[in-house]
Coordinates of C-alpha atoms and ligand atoms in Angstrom, one line a residue:
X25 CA 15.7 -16.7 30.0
X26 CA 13.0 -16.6 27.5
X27 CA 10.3 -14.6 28.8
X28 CA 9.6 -12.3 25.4
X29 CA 6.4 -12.9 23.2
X30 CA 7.8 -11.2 20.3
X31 CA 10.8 -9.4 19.3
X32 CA 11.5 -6.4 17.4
X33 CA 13.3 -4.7 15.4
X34 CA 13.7 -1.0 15.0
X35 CA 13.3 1.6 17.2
X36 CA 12.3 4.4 14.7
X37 CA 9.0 5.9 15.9
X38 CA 6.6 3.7 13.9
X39 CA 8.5 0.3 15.8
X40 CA 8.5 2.1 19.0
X41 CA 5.1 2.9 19.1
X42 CA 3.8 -0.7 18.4
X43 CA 5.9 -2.1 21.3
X44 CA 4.0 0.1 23.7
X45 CA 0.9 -0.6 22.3
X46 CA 1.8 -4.5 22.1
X47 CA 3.0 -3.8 26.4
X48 CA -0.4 -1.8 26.9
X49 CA -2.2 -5.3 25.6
X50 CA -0.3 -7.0 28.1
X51 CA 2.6 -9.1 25.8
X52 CA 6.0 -8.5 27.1
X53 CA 8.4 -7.2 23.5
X54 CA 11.9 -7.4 23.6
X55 CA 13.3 -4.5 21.8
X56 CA 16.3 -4.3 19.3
X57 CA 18.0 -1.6 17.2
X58 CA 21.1 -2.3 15.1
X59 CA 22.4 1.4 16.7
X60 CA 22.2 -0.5 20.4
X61 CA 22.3 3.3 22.4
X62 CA 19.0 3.4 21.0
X63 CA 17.6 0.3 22.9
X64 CA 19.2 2.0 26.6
X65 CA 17.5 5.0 25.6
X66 CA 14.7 3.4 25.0
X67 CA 14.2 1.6 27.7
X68 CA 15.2 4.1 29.7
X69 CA 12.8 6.6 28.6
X70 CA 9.9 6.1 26.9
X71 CA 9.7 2.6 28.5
X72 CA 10.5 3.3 31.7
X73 CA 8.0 1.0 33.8
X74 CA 7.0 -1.1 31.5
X75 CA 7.1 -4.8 31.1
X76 CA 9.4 -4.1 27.9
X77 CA 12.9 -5.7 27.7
X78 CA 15.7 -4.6 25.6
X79 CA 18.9 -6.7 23.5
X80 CA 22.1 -5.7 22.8
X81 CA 22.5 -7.7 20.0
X82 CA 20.5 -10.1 17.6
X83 CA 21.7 -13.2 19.4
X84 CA 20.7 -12.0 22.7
X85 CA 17.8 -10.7 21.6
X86 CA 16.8 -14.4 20.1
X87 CA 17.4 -16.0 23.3
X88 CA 15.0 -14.1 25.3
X89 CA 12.2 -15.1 23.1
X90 CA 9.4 -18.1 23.9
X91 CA 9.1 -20.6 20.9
X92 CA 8.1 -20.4 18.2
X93 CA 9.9 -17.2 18.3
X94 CA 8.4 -14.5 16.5
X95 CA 10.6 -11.6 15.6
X96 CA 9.1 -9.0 13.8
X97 CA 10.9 -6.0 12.0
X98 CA 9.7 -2.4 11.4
X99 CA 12.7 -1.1 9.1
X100 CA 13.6 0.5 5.9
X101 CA 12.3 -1.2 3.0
X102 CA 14.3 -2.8 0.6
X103 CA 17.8 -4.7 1.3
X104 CA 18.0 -3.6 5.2
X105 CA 15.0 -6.4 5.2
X106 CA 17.2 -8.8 3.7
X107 CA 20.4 -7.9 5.4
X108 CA 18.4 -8.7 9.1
X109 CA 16.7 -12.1 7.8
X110 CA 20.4 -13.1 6.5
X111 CA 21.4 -12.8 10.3
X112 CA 18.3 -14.2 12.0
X113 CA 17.8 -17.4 9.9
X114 CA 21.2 -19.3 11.4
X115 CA 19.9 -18.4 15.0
X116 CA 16.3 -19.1 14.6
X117 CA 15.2 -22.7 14.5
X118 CA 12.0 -24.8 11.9
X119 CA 8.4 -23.1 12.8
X120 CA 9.9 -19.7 14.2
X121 CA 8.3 -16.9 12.6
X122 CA 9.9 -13.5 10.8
X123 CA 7.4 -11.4 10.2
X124 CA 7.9 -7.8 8.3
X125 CA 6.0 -4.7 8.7
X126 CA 7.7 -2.2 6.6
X127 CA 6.3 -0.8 3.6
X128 CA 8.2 -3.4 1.5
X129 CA 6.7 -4.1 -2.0
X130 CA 4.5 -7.6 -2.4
X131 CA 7.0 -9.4 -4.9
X132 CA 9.8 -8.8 -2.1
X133 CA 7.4 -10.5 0.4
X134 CA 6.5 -13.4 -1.9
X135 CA 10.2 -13.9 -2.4
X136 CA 11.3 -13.8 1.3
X137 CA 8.1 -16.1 1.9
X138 CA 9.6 -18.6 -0.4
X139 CA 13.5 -18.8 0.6
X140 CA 12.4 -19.1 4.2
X141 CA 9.7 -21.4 3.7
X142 CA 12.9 -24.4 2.3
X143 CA 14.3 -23.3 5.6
X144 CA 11.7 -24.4 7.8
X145 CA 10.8 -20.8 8.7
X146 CA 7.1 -19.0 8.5
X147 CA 7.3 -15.8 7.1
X148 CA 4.6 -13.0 7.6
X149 CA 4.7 -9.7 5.3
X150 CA 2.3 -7.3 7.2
X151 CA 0.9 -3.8 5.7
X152 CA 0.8 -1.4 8.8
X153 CA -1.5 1.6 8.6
X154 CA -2.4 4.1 10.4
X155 CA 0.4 6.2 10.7
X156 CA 2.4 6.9 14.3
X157 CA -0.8 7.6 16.0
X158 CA -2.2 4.3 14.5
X159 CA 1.1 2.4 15.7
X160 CA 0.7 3.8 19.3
X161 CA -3.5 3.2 19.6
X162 CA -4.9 0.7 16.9
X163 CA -3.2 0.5 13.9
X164 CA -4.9 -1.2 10.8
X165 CA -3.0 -4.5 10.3
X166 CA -2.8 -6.8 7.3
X167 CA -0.6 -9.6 7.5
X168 CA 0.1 -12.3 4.9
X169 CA 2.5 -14.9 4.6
X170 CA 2.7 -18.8 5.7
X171 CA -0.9 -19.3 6.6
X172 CA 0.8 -21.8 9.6
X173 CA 1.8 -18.9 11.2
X174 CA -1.2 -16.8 12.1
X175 CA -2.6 -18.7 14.6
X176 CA 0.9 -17.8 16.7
X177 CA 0.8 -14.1 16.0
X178 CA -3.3 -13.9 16.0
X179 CA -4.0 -12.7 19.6
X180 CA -0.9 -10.0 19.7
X181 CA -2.2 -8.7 16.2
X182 CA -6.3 -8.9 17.0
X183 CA -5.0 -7.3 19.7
X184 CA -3.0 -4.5 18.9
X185 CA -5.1 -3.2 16.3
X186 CA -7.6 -0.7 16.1
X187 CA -11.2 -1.6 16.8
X188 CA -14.7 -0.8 15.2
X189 CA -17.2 -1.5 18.3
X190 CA -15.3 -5.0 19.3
X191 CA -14.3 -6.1 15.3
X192 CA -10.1 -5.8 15.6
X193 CA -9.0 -4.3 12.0
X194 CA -7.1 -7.3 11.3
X195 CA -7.0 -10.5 10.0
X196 CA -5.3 -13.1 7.7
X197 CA -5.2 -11.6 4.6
X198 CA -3.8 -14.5 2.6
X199 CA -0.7 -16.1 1.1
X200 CA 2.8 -15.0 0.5
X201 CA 2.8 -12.1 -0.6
X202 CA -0.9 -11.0 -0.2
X203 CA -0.5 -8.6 3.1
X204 CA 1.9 -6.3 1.4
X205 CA -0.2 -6.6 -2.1
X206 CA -3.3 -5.3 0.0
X207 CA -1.7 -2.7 1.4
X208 CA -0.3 -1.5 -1.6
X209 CA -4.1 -1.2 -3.2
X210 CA -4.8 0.2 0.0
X211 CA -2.2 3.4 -0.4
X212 CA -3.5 3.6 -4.3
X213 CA -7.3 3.8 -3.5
X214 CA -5.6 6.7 -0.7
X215 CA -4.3 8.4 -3.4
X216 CA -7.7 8.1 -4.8
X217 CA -9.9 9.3 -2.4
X218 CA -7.8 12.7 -1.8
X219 CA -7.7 13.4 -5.5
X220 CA -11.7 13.1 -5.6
X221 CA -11.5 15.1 -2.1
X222 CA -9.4 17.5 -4.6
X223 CA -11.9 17.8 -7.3
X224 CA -14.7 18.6 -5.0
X225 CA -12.8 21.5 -3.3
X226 CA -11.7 22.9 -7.1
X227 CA -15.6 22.8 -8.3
X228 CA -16.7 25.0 -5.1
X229 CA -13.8 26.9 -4.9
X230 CA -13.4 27.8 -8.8
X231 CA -16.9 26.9 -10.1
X232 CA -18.7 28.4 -7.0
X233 CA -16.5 30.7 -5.5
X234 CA -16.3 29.7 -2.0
X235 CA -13.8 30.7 0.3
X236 CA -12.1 27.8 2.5
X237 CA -14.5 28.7 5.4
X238 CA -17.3 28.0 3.8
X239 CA -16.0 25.4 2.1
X240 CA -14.8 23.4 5.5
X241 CA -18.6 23.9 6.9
X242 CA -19.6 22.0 3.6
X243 CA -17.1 19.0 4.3
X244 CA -18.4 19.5 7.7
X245 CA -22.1 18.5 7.0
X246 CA -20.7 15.6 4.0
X247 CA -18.9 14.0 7.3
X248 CA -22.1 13.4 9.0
X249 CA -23.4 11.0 6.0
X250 CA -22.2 8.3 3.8
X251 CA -19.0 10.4 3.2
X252 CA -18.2 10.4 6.8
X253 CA -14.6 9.5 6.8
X254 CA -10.8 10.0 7.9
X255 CA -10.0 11.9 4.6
X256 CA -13.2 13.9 4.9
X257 CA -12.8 15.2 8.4
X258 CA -9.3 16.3 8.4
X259 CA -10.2 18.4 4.9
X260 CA -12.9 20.2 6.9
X261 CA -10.5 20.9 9.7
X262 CA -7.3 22.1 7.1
X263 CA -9.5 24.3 5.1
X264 CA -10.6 26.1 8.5
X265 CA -7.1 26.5 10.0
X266 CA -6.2 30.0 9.9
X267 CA -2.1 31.2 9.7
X268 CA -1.0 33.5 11.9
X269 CA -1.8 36.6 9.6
X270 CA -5.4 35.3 9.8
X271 CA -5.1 34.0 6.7
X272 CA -6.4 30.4 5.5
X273 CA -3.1 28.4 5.4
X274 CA -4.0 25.7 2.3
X275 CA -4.0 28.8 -0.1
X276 CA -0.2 29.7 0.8
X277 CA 0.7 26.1 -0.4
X278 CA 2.7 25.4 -3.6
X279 CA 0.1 23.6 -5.6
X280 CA 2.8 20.3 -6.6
X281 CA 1.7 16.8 -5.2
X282 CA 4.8 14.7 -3.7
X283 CA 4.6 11.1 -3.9
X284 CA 6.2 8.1 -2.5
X285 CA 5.7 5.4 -5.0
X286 CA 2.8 3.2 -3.4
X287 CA 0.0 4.6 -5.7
X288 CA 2.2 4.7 -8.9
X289 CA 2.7 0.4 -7.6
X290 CA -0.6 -0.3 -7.6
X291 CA -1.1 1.8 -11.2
X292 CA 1.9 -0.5 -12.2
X293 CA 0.1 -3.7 -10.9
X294 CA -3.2 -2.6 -12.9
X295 CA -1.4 -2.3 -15.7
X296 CA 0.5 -5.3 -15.4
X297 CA -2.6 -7.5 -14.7
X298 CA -4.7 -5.7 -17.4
X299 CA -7.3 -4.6 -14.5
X300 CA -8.7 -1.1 -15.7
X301 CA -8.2 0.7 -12.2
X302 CA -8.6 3.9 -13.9
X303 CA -9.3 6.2 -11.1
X304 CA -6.2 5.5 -8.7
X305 CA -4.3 5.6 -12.4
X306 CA -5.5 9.5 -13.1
X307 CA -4.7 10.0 -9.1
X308 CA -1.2 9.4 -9.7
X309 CA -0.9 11.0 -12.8
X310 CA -2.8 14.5 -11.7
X311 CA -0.1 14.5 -8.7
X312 CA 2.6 14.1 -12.0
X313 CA 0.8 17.1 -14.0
X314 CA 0.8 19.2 -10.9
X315 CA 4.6 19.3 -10.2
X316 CA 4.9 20.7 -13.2
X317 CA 4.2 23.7 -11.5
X318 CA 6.7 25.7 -14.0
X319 CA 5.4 24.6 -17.4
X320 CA 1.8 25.0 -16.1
X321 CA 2.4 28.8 -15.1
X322 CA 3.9 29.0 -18.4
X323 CA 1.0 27.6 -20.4
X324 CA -1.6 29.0 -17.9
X325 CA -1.0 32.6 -20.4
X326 CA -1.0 31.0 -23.6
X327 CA -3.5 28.5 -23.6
X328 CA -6.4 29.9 -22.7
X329 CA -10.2 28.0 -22.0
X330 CA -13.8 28.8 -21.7
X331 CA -15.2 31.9 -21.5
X332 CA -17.4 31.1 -19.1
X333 CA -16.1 29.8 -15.6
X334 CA -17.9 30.3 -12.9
X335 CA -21.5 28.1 -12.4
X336 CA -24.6 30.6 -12.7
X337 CA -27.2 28.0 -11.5
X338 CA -28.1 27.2 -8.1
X339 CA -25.7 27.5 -5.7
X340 CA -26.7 24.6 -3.2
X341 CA -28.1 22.1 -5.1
X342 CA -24.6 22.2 -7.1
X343 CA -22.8 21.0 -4.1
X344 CA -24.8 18.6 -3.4
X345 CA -24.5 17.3 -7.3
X346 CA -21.1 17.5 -6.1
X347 CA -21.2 15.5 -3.4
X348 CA -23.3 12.8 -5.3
X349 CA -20.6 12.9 -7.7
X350 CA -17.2 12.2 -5.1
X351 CA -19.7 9.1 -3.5
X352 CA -20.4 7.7 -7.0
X353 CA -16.8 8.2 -8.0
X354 CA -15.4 6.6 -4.8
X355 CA -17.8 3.9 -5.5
X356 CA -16.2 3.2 -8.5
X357 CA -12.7 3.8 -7.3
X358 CA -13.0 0.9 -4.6
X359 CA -15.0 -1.4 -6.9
X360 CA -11.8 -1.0 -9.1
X361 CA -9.3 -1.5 -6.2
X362 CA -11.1 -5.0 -5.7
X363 CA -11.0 -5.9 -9.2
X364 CA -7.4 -5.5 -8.7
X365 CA -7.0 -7.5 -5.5
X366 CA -9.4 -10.5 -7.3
X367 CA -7.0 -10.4 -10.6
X368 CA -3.8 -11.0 -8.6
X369 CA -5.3 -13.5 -6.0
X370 CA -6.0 -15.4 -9.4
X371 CA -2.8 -14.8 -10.7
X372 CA -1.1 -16.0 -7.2
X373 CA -3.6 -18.4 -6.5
X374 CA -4.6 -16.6 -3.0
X375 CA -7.8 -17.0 -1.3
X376 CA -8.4 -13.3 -0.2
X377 CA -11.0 -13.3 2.4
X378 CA -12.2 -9.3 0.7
X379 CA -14.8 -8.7 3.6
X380 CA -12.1 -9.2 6.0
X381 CA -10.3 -6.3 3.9
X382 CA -12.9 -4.1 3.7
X383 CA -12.8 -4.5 7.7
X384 CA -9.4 -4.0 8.5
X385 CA -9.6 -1.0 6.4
X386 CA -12.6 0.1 8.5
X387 CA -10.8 1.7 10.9
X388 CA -7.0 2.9 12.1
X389 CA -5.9 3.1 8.5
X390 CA -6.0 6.4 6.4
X391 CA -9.0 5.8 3.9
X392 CA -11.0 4.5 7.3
X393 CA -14.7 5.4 7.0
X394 CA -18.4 4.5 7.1
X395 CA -18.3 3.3 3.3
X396 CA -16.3 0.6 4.4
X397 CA -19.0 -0.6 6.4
X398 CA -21.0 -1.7 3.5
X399 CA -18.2 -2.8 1.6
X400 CA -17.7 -5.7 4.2
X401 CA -21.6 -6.1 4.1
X402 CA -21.5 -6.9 0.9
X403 CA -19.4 -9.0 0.4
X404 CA -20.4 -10.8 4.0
X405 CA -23.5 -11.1 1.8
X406 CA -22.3 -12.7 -0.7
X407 CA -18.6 -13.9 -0.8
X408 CA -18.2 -14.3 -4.8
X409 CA -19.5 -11.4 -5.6
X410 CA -18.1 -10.5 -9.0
X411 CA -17.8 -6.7 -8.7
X412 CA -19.1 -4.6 -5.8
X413 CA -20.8 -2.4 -8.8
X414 CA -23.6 -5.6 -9.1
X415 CA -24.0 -5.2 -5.3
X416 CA -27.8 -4.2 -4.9
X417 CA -26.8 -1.6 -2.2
X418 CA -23.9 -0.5 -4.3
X419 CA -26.1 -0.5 -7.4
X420 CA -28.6 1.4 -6.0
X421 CA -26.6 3.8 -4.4
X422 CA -24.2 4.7 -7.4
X423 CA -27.7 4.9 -10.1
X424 CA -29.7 7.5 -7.4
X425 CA -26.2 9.6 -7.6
X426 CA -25.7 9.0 -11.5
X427 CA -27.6 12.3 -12.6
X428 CA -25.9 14.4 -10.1
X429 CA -22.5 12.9 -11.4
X430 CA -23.1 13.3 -15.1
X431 CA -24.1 17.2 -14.5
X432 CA -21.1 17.8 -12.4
X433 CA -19.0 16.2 -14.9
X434 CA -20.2 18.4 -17.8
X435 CA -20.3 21.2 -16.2
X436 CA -16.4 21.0 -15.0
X437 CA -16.2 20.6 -19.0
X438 CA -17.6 23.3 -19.9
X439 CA -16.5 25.4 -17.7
X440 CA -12.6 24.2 -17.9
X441 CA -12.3 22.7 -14.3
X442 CA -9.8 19.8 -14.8
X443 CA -12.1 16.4 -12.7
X444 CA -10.1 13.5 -13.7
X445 CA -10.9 11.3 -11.0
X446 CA -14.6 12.0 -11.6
X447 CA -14.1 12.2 -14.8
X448 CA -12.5 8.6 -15.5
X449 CA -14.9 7.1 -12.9
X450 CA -18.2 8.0 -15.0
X451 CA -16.3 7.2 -18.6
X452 CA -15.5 3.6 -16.5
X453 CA -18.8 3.6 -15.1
X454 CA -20.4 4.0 -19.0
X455 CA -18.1 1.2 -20.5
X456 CA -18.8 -1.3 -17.2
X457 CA -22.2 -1.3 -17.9
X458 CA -21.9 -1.5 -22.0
X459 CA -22.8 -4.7 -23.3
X460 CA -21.5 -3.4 -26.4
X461 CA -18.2 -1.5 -26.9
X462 CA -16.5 -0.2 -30.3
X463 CA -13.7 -2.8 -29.5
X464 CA -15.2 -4.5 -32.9
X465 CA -13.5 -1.6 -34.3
X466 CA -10.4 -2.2 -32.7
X467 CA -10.3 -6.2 -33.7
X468 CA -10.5 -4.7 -37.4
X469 CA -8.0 -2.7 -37.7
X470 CA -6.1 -4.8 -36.1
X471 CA -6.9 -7.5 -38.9
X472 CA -6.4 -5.4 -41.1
X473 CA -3.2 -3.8 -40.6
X474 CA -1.5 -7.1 -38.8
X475 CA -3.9 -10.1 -39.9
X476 CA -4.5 -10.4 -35.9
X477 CA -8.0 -12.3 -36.6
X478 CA -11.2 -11.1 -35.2
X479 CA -13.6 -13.2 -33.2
X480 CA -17.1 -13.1 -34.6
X481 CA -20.2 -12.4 -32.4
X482 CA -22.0 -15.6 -34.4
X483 CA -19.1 -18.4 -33.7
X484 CA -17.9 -17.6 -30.3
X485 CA -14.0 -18.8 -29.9
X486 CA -13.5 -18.9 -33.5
X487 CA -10.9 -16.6 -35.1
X488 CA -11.1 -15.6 -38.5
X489 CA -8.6 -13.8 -41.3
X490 CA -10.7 -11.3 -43.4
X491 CA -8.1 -10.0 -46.7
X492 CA -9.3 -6.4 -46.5
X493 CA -7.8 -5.2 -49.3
X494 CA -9.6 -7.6 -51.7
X495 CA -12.6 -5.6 -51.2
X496 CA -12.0 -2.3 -51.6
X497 CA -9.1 -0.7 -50.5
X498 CA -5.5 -0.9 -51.3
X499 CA -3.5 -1.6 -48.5
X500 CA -2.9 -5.5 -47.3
X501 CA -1.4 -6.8 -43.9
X502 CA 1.9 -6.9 -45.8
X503 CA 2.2 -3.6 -47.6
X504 CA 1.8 -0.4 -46.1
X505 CA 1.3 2.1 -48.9
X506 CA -1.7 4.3 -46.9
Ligands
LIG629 C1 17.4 2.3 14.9 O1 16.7 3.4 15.4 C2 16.6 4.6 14.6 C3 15.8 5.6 15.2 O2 16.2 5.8 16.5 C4 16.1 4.3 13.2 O3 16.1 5.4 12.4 C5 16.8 3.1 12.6 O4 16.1 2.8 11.4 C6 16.8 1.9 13.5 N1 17.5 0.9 12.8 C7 17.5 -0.4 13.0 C8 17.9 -1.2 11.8 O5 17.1 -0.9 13.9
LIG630 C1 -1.4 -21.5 -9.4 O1 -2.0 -22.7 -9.4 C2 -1.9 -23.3 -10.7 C3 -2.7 -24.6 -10.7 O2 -2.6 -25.3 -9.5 C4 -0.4 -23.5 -11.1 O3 -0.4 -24.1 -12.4 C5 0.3 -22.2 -11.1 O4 1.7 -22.3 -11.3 C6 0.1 -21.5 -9.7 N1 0.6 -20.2 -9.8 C7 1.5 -19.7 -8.9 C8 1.9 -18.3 -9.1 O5 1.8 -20.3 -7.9
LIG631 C1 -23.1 -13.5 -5.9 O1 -22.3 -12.9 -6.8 C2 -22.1 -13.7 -8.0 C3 -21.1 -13.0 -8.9 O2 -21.3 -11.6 -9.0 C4 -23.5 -13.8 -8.7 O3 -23.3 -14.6 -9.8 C5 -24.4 -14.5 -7.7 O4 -25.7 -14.6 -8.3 C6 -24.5 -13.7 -6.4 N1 -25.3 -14.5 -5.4 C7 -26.3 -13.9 -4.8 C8 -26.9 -14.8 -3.8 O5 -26.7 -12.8 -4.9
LIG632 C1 -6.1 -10.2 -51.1 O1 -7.0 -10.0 -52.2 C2 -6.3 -9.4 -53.4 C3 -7.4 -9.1 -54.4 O2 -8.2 -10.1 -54.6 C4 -5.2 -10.3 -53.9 O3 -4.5 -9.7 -55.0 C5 -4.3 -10.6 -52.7 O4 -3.3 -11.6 -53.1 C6 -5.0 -11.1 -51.5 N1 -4.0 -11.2 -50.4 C7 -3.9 -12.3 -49.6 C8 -2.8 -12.2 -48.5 O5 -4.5 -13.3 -49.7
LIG633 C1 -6.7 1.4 -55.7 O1 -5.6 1.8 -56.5 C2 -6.0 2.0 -57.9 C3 -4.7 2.3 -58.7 O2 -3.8 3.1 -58.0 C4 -7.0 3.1 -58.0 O3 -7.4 3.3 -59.3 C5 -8.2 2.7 -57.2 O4 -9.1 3.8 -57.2 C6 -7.8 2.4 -55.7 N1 -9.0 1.9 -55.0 C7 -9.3 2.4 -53.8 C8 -10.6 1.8 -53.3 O5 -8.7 3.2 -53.2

């Protein structure tokens, strides 16, 4: 009897959570788990009463589905993905739809995309954010794939997902492998917003002196204006938590970042595009430098800094330079993030729809917040908008905060306070807008050590051999004897 808008697979809590919230939006799931106890259990507990049914195995599970059937799977990255669409393709039939949620990496997705697409079959790669809370209430959703296959999984999607006043956080992201490649930016410009979150907390705490109380009231107020966001509000609420002793909690913890890979991907991808997304780059790497917690304890007595490290000027006015400087930086961290998206969509040749990802990260995903807001405005404003720096709100907003910025940066210089996010974002910032860099340099010694020819300013396209040595000095492209 096939009674089941969607299927799916893996009952871990993420894939459980999005079946209720798919039965709370009124579309009836059959669920599946390779381990099948885990479907009775289900079903038997936290979807008792519910419209949800339950399969025993992947061939009963198919059969209960209305066509086109769309089976979606919420399990581990990697070959488990493979291993379950090796099972489904011989019992699904041409225009059914597969459709993956995991965390699985874009060039996985555009594969998978391809091999089904010969068999007749649409496949949909969907980042999920939000977390379990996000799977159970409104999760962000960005699902690419087979364009043909939206309009079947549009309404269960729009409709799951979270919701900013009635705008869903979802849409069709674009092709192949374009869901899972926006996710992936998504987690790096994560990565980047806590970092800067980071750097703001060292300045007041080091610079300034604050204690964590103090310090959460600040975060408090920044959450009631353009930083108001996910990352902002749960900072205010961690520096504030007390232990049991009465002590604040966050200065018991090891100081060594974990990481999971998605941030170091997107670096990867930066690098492998030749976009200069510096900021999510220095995110990942400050995580690296702090787990060397040993070696930095170690050179923390040896190598000593300034003098001078604590700020003498006025107290209040610095934290709001600080705050000027965490908005301009994030500015520039999402401006980069996009470069990035725009660079592969030309690679891949997708047509990214960027307001509509600016939206579906407005809400129910991690790095949700006000900012997002005008990121979508902007680019609702103009759709080919080159770089959201050259956005007149954008543009305004980053030059009012660029004298705050610059003093906040030189001042964590001087007085030894590592700000590589901030840091990076300015030094981007300065080369963005430099019609002239010392890359002329670059092209000369590259001449002259590897005749690698030089374009020149006056003949545009025209590449030219200077013999170096011939005037001058000794050394030719040949002969290395300085
Ligand atoms: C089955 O459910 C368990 C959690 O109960 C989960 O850890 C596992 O990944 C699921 N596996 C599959 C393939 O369905
Ligand atoms: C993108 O499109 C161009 C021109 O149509 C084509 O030459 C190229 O192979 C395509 N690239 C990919 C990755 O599909
Ligand atoms: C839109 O952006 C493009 C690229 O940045 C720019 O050339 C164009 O002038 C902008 N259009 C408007 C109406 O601002
Ligand atoms: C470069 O110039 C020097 C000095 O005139 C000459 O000896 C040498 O052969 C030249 N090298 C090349 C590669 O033309
Ligand atoms: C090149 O080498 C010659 C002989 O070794 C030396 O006399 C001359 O000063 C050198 N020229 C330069 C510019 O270094």
């Amino acid at each position: 009897m096939a009674e089941a808008d969607i299927a799916l697979i893996g009952l871990a809590v993420m894939g459980q959570n999005l079946i209720l919230n798919m039965n709370d939006h009124g579309f009836v799931v059959c669920a599946y788990n390779r381990t099948v106890e885990k479907v009775d259990k289900f079903l038997a507990n936290e979807a008792k009463g519910t419209k949800i049914i339950g399969a025993r195995s992947l061939d009963e599970m198919v059969k209960k589905l209305k066509k086109p059937r769309r089976v979606m799977m919420l399990v581990k990255a990697g070959s488990a993905v493979d291993a379950f669409i090796d099972q489904l393709v011989p019992l699904l039939e041409k225009g059914d739809i597969i459709i993956d949620g995991g965390n699985s990496e874009y060039t996985d997705s555009r594969r998978r995309h391809k091999s089904l697409k010969e068999k007749g079959l649409l496949f949909v790669g969907s980042g999920v954010s939000g977390g379990e809370d996000g799977a159970r209430y409104g999760p962000s959703l960005m699902p690419g794939g087979e364009p043909e296959a939206w309009p079947h999984i549009k309404d269960i999607f729009q409709g799951i997902a979270a919701k900013v006043g009635s705008e869903p956080c979802c849409d069709w992201v674009g092709e192949d492998g374009a869901g899972h490649f926006v996710k992936m930016v998504h987690n790096g410009i994560e990565y980047g917003d806590m970092q800067l979150i980071c750097e703001a907390y060292s300045l007041m705490k080091d610079a300034l002196g604050m204690s964590p109380g103090e310090m959460s009231e600040v975060f408090t107020e920044w959450n009631k204006g353009e930083l108001d966001s996910f990352l902002i509000e749960i900072t205010k609420d961690i520096l504030a938590y007390k232990d049991v002793d009465g002590e604040y909690l966050v200065e018991k913890i090891k100081d060594a970042a974990g990481q999971k890979g998605t941030g170091k991907w997107t670096a990867i991808s930066a690098l492998e595009y030749g976009m200069p997304v510096t900021l999510i780059g220095e995110a990942v790497f400050a995580r690296c430098l702090s787990s060397l917690k040993d070696e930095r304890v170690t050179a923390s007595s040896q190598l000593s800094g300034p003098e001078v490290t604590k700020y003498d000027g006025d107290k209040k006015a610095f934290i709001e330079d600080i705050r000027q400087a965490l908005y301009a930086s994030k500015i520039v961290s999402y401006a980069q993030g996009f470069m990035l998206m725009r660079e592969a969509a030309k690679e891949f040749n997708w047509t990214l729809n960027y307001g509509g990802i600016a939206l579906m990260w407005r809400g129910g995903c991690i790095i949700r917040s006000r900012f997002l807001g005008n990121i979508k405005e902007a680019f609702e404003k103009n759709a080919s908008l080159r770089n959201l720096l050259l956005d007149d709100f954008f543009k305004t907003e980053i030059l009012k905060c660029q004298k705050a910025w610059r003093k906040v940066v030189s001042q964590a210089v001087l007085l030894g306070i590592p700000t590589p996010a901030f840091s990076t974002a300015l030094a981007f910032f300065d080369g963005y807008r430099s019609a002239r860099l010392p890359a002329n340099l670059i092209q000369a010694q590259r001449d002259y050590f590897g005749a690698h020819t030089y374009e020149l300013l006056a003949s545009p396209g025209k590449f030219v051999h200077t013999n170096w040595t011939g005037h001058g000095g000794n050394v030719s492209s040949s002969t290395y004897n300085a």
